[in-house]
Amino acid sequence: MEGELTEHMHGKSRVRVARVWREPSGAQYICEWEVQAILLSAMEHAFLHGDNAGMTPTDTVKNTVYYVAKKMKQRCTAEEFAIEIAKQFVKEYPLVSQATVDVEQKPWKRMQVLGRPHNHGFTMGGTELRTAQAVYNNSGLVKLSAGVKDFMVLKTTQSGYVGYLIDKFTTLGETTERLLGTSITASWTYSTPPRDTEKAYNNAMDSLVEVFYGNPATGIYSPSVQYTLHEMCQEALRRVPEMESITMRLPNIHFLPYNHEKSGVKFEDDVYIATSEPHGTIQATVTRRRARL
C-alpha cells in the first residue's frame, strides 16, 4: 500500500545574527539572535516528483533573516523581529502560505565602567534566553508567543515539601526548610500582539520573579514547586492583559543536605551536595478563563 504525503515544510535553523544600532548620542545597542524559520508552501511536487520549481531554497531563507535585520532601522524586540521575518516570506514568495519564525535572544547587558554605563561595552548578563515565536499566514493573521528559556533562579530558604504519598519506594524525607532551585522555561501566547512587546515581556518576567522570591526582606513560602509554578502563571495573566495562556516548566534542581555522622558533621542548613540530575520535572499550562456569555 502506498503512503500519502499529509504534511510537509522546509526552512532554516540556527541562523545567528547580531544587530547593532548606533545612536546620535554616542550610545550603541546590540541584540544577538538565533533564528529558525519554517515555511509552509505549495511544494508537494518537490516531495512527490523531485520538481523544485518555485521552491524558496533554505539558503534564501537564511539570507532573508539578515536582510530583515538590516531593514530594522530602529531598535526592536525579538517579537517584532520575528513578525517582520515571517511577513517577509509570505509577502515575497507566492507559494508560501505561512511562515513560523522562532527567535532566541542572548542576554547582553550594558557594562558599567567607573560607575557609569559604557556607550558601547556589553557583558553577558545571565544564563537565560529571551524567546519569541511569530506565525504569519497569507490571510494576514499574526499569532505571537514570547517567553524565556534556561532562567536560573534559587532561594536558600522559605521552601518545603510535606504531606505527599510515602510508600516502600520513597526515600525523600519531609521538610519545611530546604533550598529551592530551578531553571525556568516559560512560553506565553497572546490573544492579540501587544502594542508594546517590551513592556509586556518585562511585566511577565517581573511577575515570575516577584512570585518566586517574594518580599526582598521576608520572602514567600513555597509549599511545593507545583504551587509556586501555578501562582507565577496566575500573576503573569493578571499583569499582562493580552496574555491568553502560559506554559511553564520548572525542573526541581536538588541541593541535598550533607550529613557525615562518622566524622561528627551534622547538617545545620549550611552544607549541601549540589546536583543537576536526576531532577524533578514540573510543568503546567494556565489559560485565561473567559466569561461565559
Tab-separated table of C-alpha atoms in Angstrom:
chain	number	residue	atom	x	y	z
A	1	MET	CA	0.000	0.000	0.000
A	2	GLU	CA	1.357	3.406	-0.955
A	3	GLY	CA	1.680	6.153	1.643
A	4	GLU	CA	0.154	9.613	1.288
A	5	LEU	CA	2.013	12.874	1.814
A	6	THR	CA	-0.021	14.542	4.554
A	7	GLU	CA	2.331	17.262	5.792
A	8	HIS	CA	5.476	18.984	4.611
A	9	MET	CA	7.543	22.066	5.353
A	10	HIS	CA	11.058	23.355	4.976
A	11	GLY	CA	13.199	26.191	6.295
A	12	LYS	CA	16.433	27.061	8.057
A	13	SER	CA	17.540	26.628	11.663
A	14	ARG	CA	20.263	28.131	13.838
A	15	VAL	CA	20.709	31.290	11.798
A	16	ARG	CA	22.780	33.534	14.055
A	17	VAL	CA	22.709	37.291	13.606
A	18	ALA	CA	23.859	40.294	15.628
A	19	ARG	CA	22.277	43.718	15.045
A	20	VAL	CA	23.869	46.963	16.259
A	21	TRP	CA	22.130	50.339	16.406
A	22	ARG	CA	24.279	53.458	16.780
A	23	GLU	CA	22.511	56.468	18.292
A	24	PRO	CA	23.470	60.134	17.640
A	25	SER	CA	24.108	60.478	21.376
A	26	GLY	CA	27.019	58.054	21.074
A	27	ALA	CA	25.209	55.206	22.818
A	28	GLN	CA	25.117	51.926	20.919
A	29	TYR	CA	22.834	48.914	21.332
A	30	ILE	CA	23.155	45.271	20.322
A	31	CYS	CA	20.902	42.246	20.026
A	32	GLU	CA	22.209	38.772	19.255
A	33	TRP	CA	19.587	36.393	17.940
A	34	GLU	CA	19.365	32.792	16.807
A	35	VAL	CA	16.564	32.292	14.285
A	36	GLN	CA	14.611	29.351	12.913
A	37	ALA	CA	12.238	29.982	10.000
A	38	ILE	CA	9.874	27.259	8.783
A	39	LEU	CA	7.758	27.692	5.649
A	40	LEU	CA	4.507	26.059	4.610
A	41	SER	CA	4.279	26.221	0.842
A	42	ALA	CA	2.698	24.627	-2.207
A	43	MET	CA	5.720	22.441	-2.830
A	44	GLU	CA	4.156	18.988	-2.863
A	45	HIS	CA	5.679	18.434	-6.303
A	46	ALA	CA	9.192	18.640	-4.844
A	47	PHE	CA	8.471	15.751	-2.493
A	48	LEU	CA	6.419	13.704	-4.941
A	49	HIS	CA	8.192	14.287	-8.254
A	50	GLY	CA	11.590	15.817	-7.475
A	51	ASP	CA	10.469	19.047	-9.156
A	52	ASN	CA	11.934	22.108	-7.370
A	53	ALA	CA	10.099	24.750	-9.422
A	54	GLY	CA	9.044	27.694	-7.255
A	55	MET	CA	10.832	26.480	-4.128
A	56	THR	CA	12.370	29.014	-1.763
A	57	PRO	CA	15.788	27.441	-1.007
A	58	THR	CA	16.872	27.219	2.612
A	59	ASP	CA	19.887	29.341	1.626
A	60	THR	CA	17.415	32.070	0.656
A	61	VAL	CA	15.687	31.609	3.995
A	62	LYS	CA	18.988	32.212	5.793
A	63	ASN	CA	19.817	35.334	3.782
A	64	THR	CA	16.321	36.735	4.290
A	65	VAL	CA	16.932	36.769	8.038
A	66	TYR	CA	19.972	39.019	7.532
A	67	TYR	CA	18.052	41.168	5.050
A	68	VAL	CA	15.244	41.795	7.541
A	69	ALA	CA	17.780	42.568	10.285
A	70	LYS	CA	19.197	45.269	8.012
A	71	LYS	CA	15.685	46.657	7.464
A	72	MET	CA	15.141	47.126	11.203
A	73	LYS	CA	16.421	50.706	11.329
A	74	GLN	CA	15.074	51.289	14.842
A	75	ARG	CA	15.778	49.151	17.877
A	76	CYS	CA	13.334	46.251	18.027
A	77	THR	CA	12.366	43.368	20.266
A	78	ALA	CA	12.751	39.691	19.442
A	79	GLU	CA	8.976	39.569	18.940
A	80	GLU	CA	8.981	42.439	16.431
A	81	PHE	CA	11.920	40.899	14.560
A	82	ALA	CA	10.142	37.529	14.324
A	83	ILE	CA	6.964	39.133	12.968
A	84	GLU	CA	8.850	41.049	10.266
A	85	ILE	CA	10.736	37.954	9.121
A	86	ALA	CA	7.532	35.922	8.890
A	87	LYS	CA	5.774	38.671	6.918
A	88	GLN	CA	8.703	38.961	4.514
A	89	PHE	CA	8.458	35.315	3.459
A	90	VAL	CA	4.697	35.295	2.937
A	91	LYS	CA	4.628	38.596	1.044
A	92	GLU	CA	7.692	37.893	-1.104
A	93	TYR	CA	7.048	34.306	-2.238
A	94	PRO	CA	3.662	33.425	-3.822
A	95	LEU	CA	3.850	29.709	-2.987
A	96	VAL	CA	4.481	30.342	0.737
A	97	SER	CA	1.203	30.351	2.630
A	98	GLN	CA	2.566	30.524	6.174
A	99	ALA	CA	5.832	31.229	7.957
A	100	THR	CA	6.695	30.294	11.516
A	101	VAL	CA	9.690	32.126	12.952
A	102	ASP	CA	11.338	31.348	16.287
A	103	VAL	CA	13.886	33.741	17.788
A	104	GLU	CA	16.143	33.285	20.798
A	105	GLN	CA	17.939	36.342	22.167
A	106	LYS	CA	21.106	36.254	24.260
A	107	PRO	CA	21.212	38.382	27.439
A	108	TRP	CA	23.794	41.019	26.526
A	109	LYS	CA	23.694	43.828	29.139
A	110	ARG	CA	25.344	47.227	29.057
A	111	MET	CA	28.585	47.286	31.067
A	112	GLN	CA	29.147	49.671	33.960
A	113	VAL	CA	32.648	51.203	33.937
A	114	LEU	CA	33.846	53.740	36.522
A	115	GLY	CA	30.318	53.877	37.851
A	116	ARG	CA	28.783	54.837	34.512
A	117	PRO	CA	27.063	52.912	31.701
A	118	HIS	CA	29.529	52.346	28.878
A	119	ASN	CA	28.438	53.637	25.467
A	120	HIS	CA	29.484	50.541	23.558
A	121	GLY	CA	30.593	47.962	26.151
A	122	PHE	CA	28.478	44.905	26.978
A	123	THR	CA	28.695	41.791	29.108
A	124	MET	CA	26.654	38.591	29.190
A	125	GLY	CA	24.079	39.242	31.868
A	126	GLY	CA	22.922	35.718	32.752
A	127	THR	CA	22.020	32.256	31.520
A	128	GLU	CA	18.539	32.993	30.228
A	129	LEU	CA	17.431	33.328	26.623
A	130	ARG	CA	14.507	35.521	25.664
A	131	THR	CA	12.285	33.685	23.183
A	132	ALA	CA	9.671	34.688	20.650
A	133	GLN	CA	7.587	32.951	18.007
A	134	ALA	CA	5.609	34.600	15.234
A	135	VAL	CA	3.272	32.780	12.854
A	136	TYR	CA	2.033	34.765	9.845
A	137	ASN	CA	-0.150	33.479	7.015
A	138	ASN	CA	-1.415	34.774	3.680
A	139	SER	CA	-4.703	35.909	5.212
A	140	GLY	CA	-2.730	38.453	7.257
A	141	LEU	CA	-3.207	36.710	10.607
A	142	VAL	CA	-0.402	37.076	13.164
A	143	LYS	CA	-0.053	34.692	16.105
A	144	LEU	CA	2.567	35.759	18.629
A	145	SER	CA	4.184	33.997	21.562
A	146	ALA	CA	7.017	35.049	23.838
A	147	GLY	CA	8.911	33.546	26.726
A	148	VAL	CA	12.146	32.757	28.490
A	149	LYS	CA	14.423	29.718	28.488
A	150	ASP	CA	17.025	28.479	30.998
A	151	PHE	CA	16.405	31.272	33.540
A	152	MET	CA	18.273	30.038	36.630
A	153	VAL	CA	16.760	31.044	39.982
A	154	LEU	CA	17.365	29.884	43.555
A	155	LYS	CA	16.371	30.769	47.097
A	156	THR	CA	18.056	29.391	50.222
A	157	THR	CA	15.005	29.229	52.486
A	158	GLN	CA	11.212	29.643	52.519
A	159	SER	CA	10.593	26.323	50.773
A	160	GLY	CA	9.355	22.948	51.952
A	161	TYR	CA	7.625	19.757	50.878
A	162	VAL	CA	5.356	17.701	53.150
A	163	GLY	CA	2.164	15.638	53.027
A	164	TYR	CA	2.966	13.622	49.912
A	165	LEU	CA	2.393	9.897	49.451
A	166	ILE	CA	5.064	7.785	51.166
A	167	ASP	CA	5.461	4.104	50.360
A	168	LYS	CA	8.200	1.459	50.162
A	169	PHE	CA	9.830	3.255	47.213
A	170	THR	CA	10.041	6.662	48.914
A	171	THR	CA	13.402	7.772	50.329
A	172	LEU	CA	12.678	11.522	50.366
A	173	GLY	CA	12.119	12.946	53.831
A	174	GLU	CA	9.538	15.609	54.599
A	175	THR	CA	10.857	19.085	55.359
A	176	THR	CA	9.698	22.649	55.845
A	177	GLU	CA	13.189	24.066	55.273
A	178	ARG	CA	15.110	23.499	52.052
A	179	LEU	CA	16.798	25.218	49.136
A	180	LEU	CA	14.656	25.720	46.058
A	181	GLY	CA	16.491	25.982	42.741
A	182	THR	CA	15.183	25.691	39.219
A	183	SER	CA	15.736	26.697	35.615
A	184	ILE	CA	12.601	28.422	34.327
A	185	THR	CA	11.403	27.746	30.810
A	186	ALA	CA	8.162	29.566	30.067
A	187	SER	CA	6.208	30.394	26.942
A	188	TRP	CA	3.099	32.524	26.751
A	189	THR	CA	0.736	33.188	23.874
A	190	TYR	CA	-1.010	36.471	23.185
A	191	SER	CA	-4.634	36.739	22.108
A	192	THR	CA	-3.510	39.786	20.107
A	193	PRO	CA	0.047	41.083	19.755
A	194	PRO	CA	0.712	43.764	22.408
A	195	ARG	CA	1.314	47.294	21.162
A	196	ASP	CA	4.417	47.387	23.359
A	197	THR	CA	6.062	43.951	23.314
A	198	GLU	CA	8.939	45.118	25.525
A	199	LYS	CA	6.574	46.259	28.260
A	200	ALA	CA	4.545	43.043	28.032
A	201	TYR	CA	7.686	40.914	28.301
A	202	ASN	CA	9.038	42.891	31.259
A	203	ASN	CA	5.700	42.706	33.080
A	204	ALA	CA	5.574	38.942	32.569
A	205	MET	CA	9.138	38.476	33.812
A	206	ASP	CA	8.534	40.722	36.828
A	207	SER	CA	5.537	38.563	37.716
A	208	LEU	CA	7.570	35.348	37.645
A	209	VAL	CA	10.414	36.796	39.687
A	210	GLU	CA	8.283	38.503	42.329
A	211	VAL	CA	6.122	35.457	42.977
A	212	PHE	CA	9.102	33.091	43.136
A	213	TYR	CA	11.130	35.209	45.572
A	214	GLY	CA	8.524	37.272	47.415
A	215	ASN	CA	9.287	40.344	49.518
A	216	PRO	CA	13.043	41.139	49.461
A	217	ALA	CA	13.260	41.129	53.269
A	218	THR	CA	10.950	38.258	54.202
A	219	GLY	CA	10.437	36.189	51.055
A	220	ILE	CA	7.390	33.982	50.483
A	221	TYR	CA	6.938	30.350	51.484
A	222	SER	CA	6.689	27.712	48.770
A	223	PRO	CA	4.901	24.513	49.877
A	224	SER	CA	5.775	22.851	46.560
A	225	VAL	CA	7.162	23.673	43.135
A	226	GLN	CA	3.712	22.906	41.743
A	227	TYR	CA	2.004	25.563	43.855
A	228	THR	CA	4.648	28.198	43.166
A	229	LEU	CA	4.505	27.488	39.417
A	230	HIS	CA	0.747	27.975	39.380
A	231	GLU	CA	0.951	31.223	41.356
A	232	MET	CA	3.614	32.554	38.966
A	233	CYS	CA	1.395	31.808	35.971
A	234	GLN	CA	-1.647	33.407	37.581
A	235	GLU	CA	0.244	36.614	38.356
A	236	ALA	CA	1.555	36.820	34.784
A	237	LEU	CA	-2.013	36.529	33.445
A	238	ARG	CA	-3.163	39.223	35.856
A	239	ARG	CA	-0.419	41.615	34.851
A	240	VAL	CA	-0.398	41.128	31.072
A	241	PRO	CA	-3.934	41.545	29.714
A	242	GLU	CA	-3.013	40.384	26.193
A	243	MET	CA	-1.694	37.062	27.516
A	244	GLU	CA	-4.016	34.185	26.618
A	245	SER	CA	-2.147	31.292	28.237
A	246	ILE	CA	1.208	30.452	29.741
A	247	THR	CA	3.091	27.154	29.864
A	248	MET	CA	5.899	26.782	32.367
A	249	ARG	CA	8.390	24.018	33.110
A	250	LEU	CA	10.339	24.070	36.385
A	251	PRO	CA	12.869	21.293	36.914
A	252	ASN	CA	13.449	20.873	40.647
A	253	ILE	CA	17.258	21.097	40.847
A	254	HIS	CA	18.126	19.380	44.112
A	255	PHE	CA	20.546	20.541	46.795
A	256	LEU	CA	20.901	17.616	49.174
A	257	PRO	CA	21.742	18.067	52.888
A	258	TYR	CA	25.251	16.880	53.742
A	259	ASN	CA	25.453	14.645	56.826
A	260	HIS	CA	28.513	12.639	57.837
A	261	GLU	CA	27.912	11.046	61.203
A	262	LYS	CA	31.239	9.161	61.275
A	263	SER	CA	33.184	12.417	61.352
A	264	GLY	CA	30.680	14.149	63.619
A	265	VAL	CA	29.405	16.502	60.905
A	266	LYS	CA	25.790	17.446	61.473
A	267	PHE	CA	23.681	19.176	58.859
A	268	GLU	CA	22.537	22.583	60.092
A	269	ASP	CA	21.025	24.054	56.933
A	270	ASP	CA	24.517	25.020	55.822
A	271	VAL	CA	26.329	22.464	53.631
A	272	TYR	CA	24.602	20.906	50.623
A	273	ILE	CA	25.552	18.490	47.875
A	274	ALA	CA	24.842	20.373	44.646
A	275	THR	CA	23.313	18.147	41.959
A	276	SER	CA	21.986	18.606	38.454
A	277	GLU	CA	20.471	15.184	37.818
A	278	PRO	CA	18.301	13.357	38.267
A	279	HIS	CA	15.907	16.235	38.807
A	280	GLY	CA	12.187	16.588	39.243
A	281	THR	CA	10.212	17.942	36.300
A	282	ILE	CA	7.112	20.005	36.966
A	283	GLN	CA	5.126	21.552	34.111
A	284	ALA	CA	1.712	23.122	33.690
A	285	THR	CA	-0.315	25.336	31.367
A	286	VAL	CA	-2.645	28.000	32.751
A	287	THR	CA	-5.188	29.545	30.379
A	288	ARG	CA	-7.188	32.709	30.914
A	289	ARG	CA	-10.763	31.927	31.923
A	290	ARG	CA	-13.207	33.757	29.673
A	291	ALA	CA	-16.561	34.996	30.919
A	292	ARG	CA	-19.487	32.923	29.690
A	293	LEU	CA	-21.985	34.780	27.533
